[in-house]
């Protein structure tokens, strides 16, 4: 680190990911020397690269107020809104060694710019608008109460930056998965009391391989969101809505959720083998034989587990208390 005569500024080298899909075979990282002021943002660092070093450096920005979602990038792997993140704080956090990267290297078009077509396609797929049979010449507004507005939680604060979408490991493994941003939007419009397409939307997000049941509940989306929205919370709400509105049908995923509750109710512990048998049946269980052998070796399951007539799972002390908690907290009959 090199401090200048003014302690409010610092001379540093900022690294940036560079790649032009039209001309480059491989991406590379380039360093840029600059002086950073204590109030400057990551967006200012990108402006300095472009205006003082290399005019071809490309990135998106528009509002500079954290509301358009255009400037989302990663700094040392962490998704940020460049116009919201103080550069000096990040330099302190990472010992003056920061690298600017696009949200997704796989979808990069040029430097920080990614092709978000998949993001917008998924957003469109969930009908991200209010569907209602409205009077084309209304004489008054369609008002909502504060309670009705609050029911949408913070889902309406999404600025479509894509940070959660490109941080989601389920989406990286399965391109058909709708992803946290689209599912957050699905909740937002389904929870809106003015909307009439709730059932249709819940069917869309029920689809196996695409919908809410393919979320692996890793929490990465909540960690990534610069607006501190928690998409996984909305995914949980959509699960509940599907049960409440009788959209949820018996499949591996819904039976897995039921099996989880069944195991805790029965033992107070999670019976890993029972969950597999309950959700996939005895035949399905054989698909997991390799994993089962590994789990047996480390003592996570025993050979008797999954044998229907042997119940060797211990029971937790005060099981009745656990059962009461389940009854109090369950919002749906599974
Ligand atoms: S919690 Fe679900 S939606 Fe969020 S990042 Fe993980 S898999 Fe994706
Ligand atoms: S939920 Fe958050 S991270 Fe995801 S697109 Fe919306 S604002 Fe961005
Ligand atoms: S420029 Fe609009 S959110 Fe950053």
JSON list of C-alpha atoms and ligand atoms in Angstrom, two decimals, residues 167-170 177 179-180 215-221 232 235, ligand 1:
[
{"chain": "A", "resi": 167, "resn": "UNK", "atom": "CA", "xyz": [-24.43, -16.63, -8.13]},
{"chain": "A", "resi": 168, "resn": "UNK", "atom": "CA", "xyz": [-26.95, -19.52, -7.99]},
{"chain": "A", "resi": 169, "resn": "UNK", "atom": "CA", "xyz": [-25.23, -22.94, -8.13]},
{"chain": "A", "resi": 170, "resn": "UNK", "atom": "CA", "xyz": [-28.50, -24.72, -9.01]},
{"chain": "A", "resi": 177, "resn": "UNK", "atom": "CA", "xyz": [-33.93, -23.70, -13.54]},
{"chain": "A", "resi": 179, "resn": "UNK", "atom": "CA", "xyz": [-33.37, -19.02, -10.69]},
{"chain": "A", "resi": 180, "resn": "UNK", "atom": "CA", "xyz": [-33.81, -16.82, -7.62]},
{"chain": "A", "resi": 215, "resn": "UNK", "atom": "CA", "xyz": [-33.70, -24.85, -5.34]},
{"chain": "A", "resi": 216, "resn": "UNK", "atom": "CA", "xyz": [-31.05, -26.51, -3.17]},
{"chain": "A", "resi": 217, "resn": "UNK", "atom": "CA", "xyz": [-31.48, -23.94, -0.38]},
{"chain": "A", "resi": 218, "resn": "UNK", "atom": "CA", "xyz": [-27.83, -22.93, -0.27]},
{"chain": "A", "resi": 219, "resn": "UNK", "atom": "CA", "xyz": [-28.57, -19.26, 0.55]},
{"chain": "A", "resi": 220, "resn": "UNK", "atom": "CA", "xyz": [-26.09, -17.95, -2.07]},
{"chain": "A", "resi": 221, "resn": "UNK", "atom": "CA", "xyz": [-28.79, -15.73, -3.60]},
{"chain": "A", "resi": 232, "resn": "UNK", "atom": "CA", "xyz": [-34.91, -18.07, -0.81]},
{"chain": "A", "resi": 235, "resn": "UNK", "atom": "CA", "xyz": [-39.10, -19.57, -2.69]},
{"chain": "B", "resi": 1, "resn": "LIG", "atom": "S1", "xyz": [-30.98, -20.86, -2.31]},
{"chain": "B", "resi": 1, "resn": "LIG", "atom": "FE1", "xyz": [-31.86, -21.76, -4.18]},
{"chain": "B", "resi": 1, "resn": "LIG", "atom": "S2", "xyz": [-32.21, -20.05, -5.57]},
{"chain": "B", "resi": 1, "resn": "LIG", "atom": "FE2", "xyz": [-30.85, -19.32, -3.94]},
{"chain": "B", "resi": 1, "resn": "LIG", "atom": "S3", "xyz": [-28.79, -19.59, -4.80]},
{"chain": "B", "resi": 1, "resn": "LIG", "atom": "FE3", "xyz": [-29.25, -21.47, -3.64]},
{"chain": "B", "resi": 1, "resn": "LIG", "atom": "S4", "xyz": [-30.17, -22.87, -5.13]},
{"chain": "B", "resi": 1, "resn": "LIG", "atom": "FE4", "xyz": [-30.18, -20.82, -6.06]}
]
